[in-house]
Every structure is written in C-alpha cells, then in structure tokens.
C-alpha cells in the first residue's frame, strides 16, 4: 500500500520554507520506504544535507 504525506521545513536550494510532497510504500510488517518527493532530491546540490528529506526518511524508518 502507498501513502502520501507533506513534510514542511527549510529548503536550502530555494532559500525559503516549503512543503515537500512525499510518497511512501508501506509493507505488511509496518515498515515504510520513501519512494519519491516532489523536489529535486538526488539532483540538488544540497541532497546530502537536506533537512526536509532527512526528516521524511526518519519518519519512514519509524
């Protein structure tokens, strides 16, 4: 099953607060995996230090 969430925080690339749309896959055992975001994560020069996606990944691990 897939779920969708908005994560809010500061975007270094845009130099402003924004909301990022995230899609997660939920497995039968309750684990969540981040599938995609609506930002340039992975291509953005700030991907390694991105607080927004880090927060989404941390939420996915819980």
PDB file of C-alpha atoms in Angstrom, residues 13-61:
ATOM      1  CA  UNK A  13      18.119  25.484  -2.716  1.00  0.00           C
ATOM      2  CA  UNK A  14      15.070  27.757  -2.750  1.00  0.00           C
ATOM      3  CA  UNK A  15      16.247  29.648   0.364  1.00  0.00           C
ATOM      4  CA  UNK A  16      12.761  29.510   1.849  1.00  0.00           C
ATOM      5  CA  UNK A  17      10.363  27.379   3.830  1.00  0.00           C
ATOM      6  CA  UNK A  18       8.381  24.963   1.702  1.00  0.00           C
ATOM      7  CA  UNK A  19       6.286  21.829   1.830  1.00  0.00           C
ATOM      8  CA  UNK A  20       7.537  18.700   0.086  1.00  0.00           C
ATOM      9  CA  UNK A  21       5.103  16.028  -1.075  1.00  0.00           C
ATOM     10  CA  UNK A  22       6.403  12.541  -0.260  1.00  0.00           C
ATOM     11  CA  UNK A  23       5.166   9.098  -1.284  1.00  0.00           C
ATOM     12  CA  UNK A  24       5.826   6.078   0.913  1.00  0.00           C
ATOM     13  CA  UNK A  25       5.336   2.362   0.378  1.00  0.00           C
ATOM     14  CA  UNK A  26       4.003   0.532   3.439  1.00  0.00           C
ATOM     15  CA  UNK A  27       4.809  -3.158   3.771  1.00  0.00           C
ATOM     16  CA  UNK A  28       2.709  -5.744   5.583  1.00  0.00           C
ATOM     17  CA  UNK A  29       5.062  -5.673   8.590  1.00  0.00           C
ATOM     18  CA  UNK A  30       4.538  -1.908   9.055  1.00  0.00           C
ATOM     19  CA  UNK A  31       7.796  -0.667   7.538  1.00  0.00           C
ATOM     20  CA  UNK A  32       7.671   2.401   5.311  1.00  0.00           C
ATOM     21  CA  UNK A  33      10.005   3.166   2.423  1.00  0.00           C
ATOM     22  CA  UNK A  34      10.338   6.622   0.862  1.00  0.00           C
ATOM     23  CA  UNK A  35       9.500   6.235  -2.851  1.00  0.00           C
ATOM     24  CA  UNK A  36       9.562   9.790  -4.172  1.00  0.00           C
ATOM     25  CA  UNK A  37       9.390  13.500  -3.421  1.00  0.00           C
ATOM     26  CA  UNK A  38       8.196  16.452  -5.497  1.00  0.00           C
ATOM     27  CA  UNK A  39      11.533  18.258  -5.214  1.00  0.00           C
ATOM     28  CA  UNK A  40      14.924  17.735  -6.893  1.00  0.00           C
ATOM     29  CA  UNK A  41      16.234  15.465  -4.139  1.00  0.00           C
ATOM     30  CA  UNK A  42      19.079  13.392  -5.555  1.00  0.00           C
ATOM     31  CA  UNK A  43      19.892  16.003  -8.211  1.00  0.00           C
ATOM     32  CA  UNK A  44      20.008  19.002  -5.875  1.00  0.00           C
ATOM     33  CA  UNK A  45      23.428  20.172  -4.686  1.00  0.00           C
ATOM     34  CA  UNK A  46      22.067  20.105  -1.105  1.00  0.00           C
ATOM     35  CA  UNK A  47      20.805  16.496  -1.205  1.00  0.00           C
ATOM     36  CA  UNK A  48      23.481  15.280   1.248  1.00  0.00           C
ATOM     37  CA  UNK A  49      22.421  17.820   3.901  1.00  0.00           C
ATOM     38  CA  UNK A  50      18.723  18.228   3.090  1.00  0.00           C
ATOM     39  CA  UNK A  51      16.789  18.579   6.357  1.00  0.00           C
ATOM     40  CA  UNK A  52      13.434  18.123   4.608  1.00  0.00           C
ATOM     41  CA  UNK A  53      14.159  14.743   3.064  1.00  0.00           C
ATOM     42  CA  UNK A  54      16.152  13.645   6.109  1.00  0.00           C
ATOM     43  CA  UNK A  55      13.012  14.267   8.161  1.00  0.00           C
ATOM     44  CA  UNK A  56      10.925  12.269   5.710  1.00  0.00           C
ATOM     45  CA  UNK A  57      13.402   9.387   5.771  1.00  0.00           C
ATOM     46  CA  UNK A  58      13.479   9.426   9.576  1.00  0.00           C
ATOM     47  CA  UNK A  59       9.693   9.250   9.571  1.00  0.00           C
ATOM     48  CA  UNK A  60       9.814   6.373   7.123  1.00  0.00           C
ATOM     49  CA  UNK A  61      12.094   4.401   9.426  1.00  0.00           C
TER      50      UNK A  61
END
